[in-house]
Amino acid sequence: MRTVLIPTDFSKNALHALRYAQELYKCERACFFIFHAYADEVYGEYKTASQEQIEKLKLEKKEETEKKLDQLLDIVVGMPPNPLHTFETVACFDSLVDGINDFVDEMNIDLVVMGTKGETSDHKTTFGSYTIEVFKYVKCPVLAIPEEFEYRQPKNILFPTDYMLPFKRRELKLLGDLAGKFKSNVYCLYITDFEELSPRQEDNKMFLEGVLTRPYLFFETTAVMNRANAIMEYIDEKNVGMLVMVNSRHSFFEDMLYRSTVDLLSLKIKIPFLVMQNLNR
């Protein structure tokens, strides 16, 4: 059974991400954990409150959160319900990232699916600050769904990589299973001015080929330019339905995060964005 965690702030965007996840795994056995972390709601309002006031507010927020989660469950289960799907709600007194990480470890979650931004996010960008934090620090693949994206099977998937770091088999298998069931084309895009790969890059590329056996795999190279523009050009050219990248320390993805490429992408990208992790779990 596939285990999927759906963080929600009860916004329209979060509900949209949950609907997408239901469609994505429509024909598979899956357990969806609908998750809300409410610690910030407790401490944010009463930073100088007494312990007694904090405990009272914690109880109130817990009851309020559980009620909202039950109401959300009534909306998403569907009539008739999908017999392959089960749902559980989780009210967590923790920060969003820490709460997700603890739950991912406890339940061995396969995938986190979330909206790209919540109620308080800047409407000029695709990715909100919470989404970026989850991308960077959660030790589990994260699939972010833009609020305007209408569900369709991802027939073409773009995977920019420099082949410099070894891939995690579990992460690649998730991508392979997802792309394989839709008979998708996966385009591995290397942005470089050099024709030849180093021995380490060749080894990592061979490992990728060995794991991604179910989808149709293509290796593409393009000259160095603005990375966000290069990615957007390929998305348009190949009619890409999902963008995939790997997050790891000193990786291509982290370089993007700290060099503002992700800011440029966030203004333009309108398709689901899967961030695989190369962190120890």
GROMACS .gro file of C-alpha atoms in nm, residues 7-9 11 13-14 17 96-97 100 112-122 125-147 247 253 257 262-263 266 269 271-275 277:
model
   57
    7PRO     CA    1  -0.032   1.862   0.498
    8THR     CA    2  -0.327   2.101   0.509
    9ASP     CA    3  -0.390   2.452   0.639
   11SER     CA    4  -0.699   2.641   0.232
   13ASN     CA    5  -0.488   2.514  -0.244
   14ALA     CA    6  -0.437   2.239   0.015
   17ALA     CA    7  -0.345   1.907  -0.366
   96LEU     CA    8   0.518   2.200   1.017
   97VAL     CA    9   0.862   2.067   0.914
  100ILE     CA   10   0.611   1.610   0.906
  112VAL     CA   11   0.426   1.413   0.080
  113VAL     CA   12   0.176   1.594  -0.146
  114MET     CA   13   0.101   1.957  -0.069
  115GLY     CA   14  -0.025   2.279  -0.219
  116THR     CA   15   0.235   2.528  -0.334
  117LYS     CA   16   0.115   2.797  -0.096
  118GLY     CA   17  -0.135   2.859   0.182
  119GLU     CA   18  -0.378   3.131   0.281
  120THR     CA   19  -0.111   3.386   0.377
  121SER     CA   20   0.131   3.336   0.086
  122ASP     CA   21   0.232   3.596  -0.168
  125THR     CA   22   0.475   3.352  -0.663
  126THR     CA   23   0.398   2.984  -0.704
  127PHE     CA   24   0.589   2.857  -0.399
  128GLY     CA   25   0.511   2.985  -0.051
  129SER     CA   26   0.772   2.997   0.227
  130TYR     CA   27   0.633   2.686   0.399
  131THR     CA   28   0.658   2.490   0.074
  132ILE     CA   29   1.023   2.590   0.031
  133GLU     CA   30   1.098   2.481   0.391
  134VAL     CA   31   0.935   2.143   0.331
  135PHE     CA   32   1.129   2.102   0.004
  136LYS     CA   33   1.459   2.171   0.179
  137TYR     CA   34   1.427   1.994   0.513
  138VAL     CA   35   1.174   1.711   0.500
  139LYS     CA   36   1.340   1.370   0.454
  140CYS     CA   37   1.083   1.238   0.209
  141PRO     CA   38   0.988   1.307  -0.153
  142VAL     CA   39   0.760   1.612  -0.177
  143LEU     CA   40   0.517   1.675  -0.462
  144ALA     CA   41   0.389   2.035  -0.480
  145ILE     CA   42   0.074   2.107  -0.680
  146PRO     CA   43   0.010   2.460  -0.819
  147GLU     CA   44  -0.338   2.584  -0.734
  247ASN     CA   45   1.753   1.788  -0.308
  253PHE     CA   46   1.878   2.172  -0.643
  257LEU     CA   47   1.757   2.746  -0.400
  262VAL     CA   48   1.378   2.878  -0.771
  263ASP     CA   49   1.244   3.232  -0.731
  266SER     CA   50   0.819   3.017  -0.888
  269ILE     CA   51   0.606   2.711  -1.321
  271ILE     CA   52   0.297   2.213  -1.325
  272PRO     CA   53   0.348   1.970  -1.035
  273PHE     CA   54   0.701   1.981  -0.892
  274LEU     CA   55   0.841   1.660  -0.736
  275VAL     CA   56   1.143   1.713  -0.509
  277GLN     CA   57   1.550   1.378  -0.128
   0.00000   0.00000   0.00000
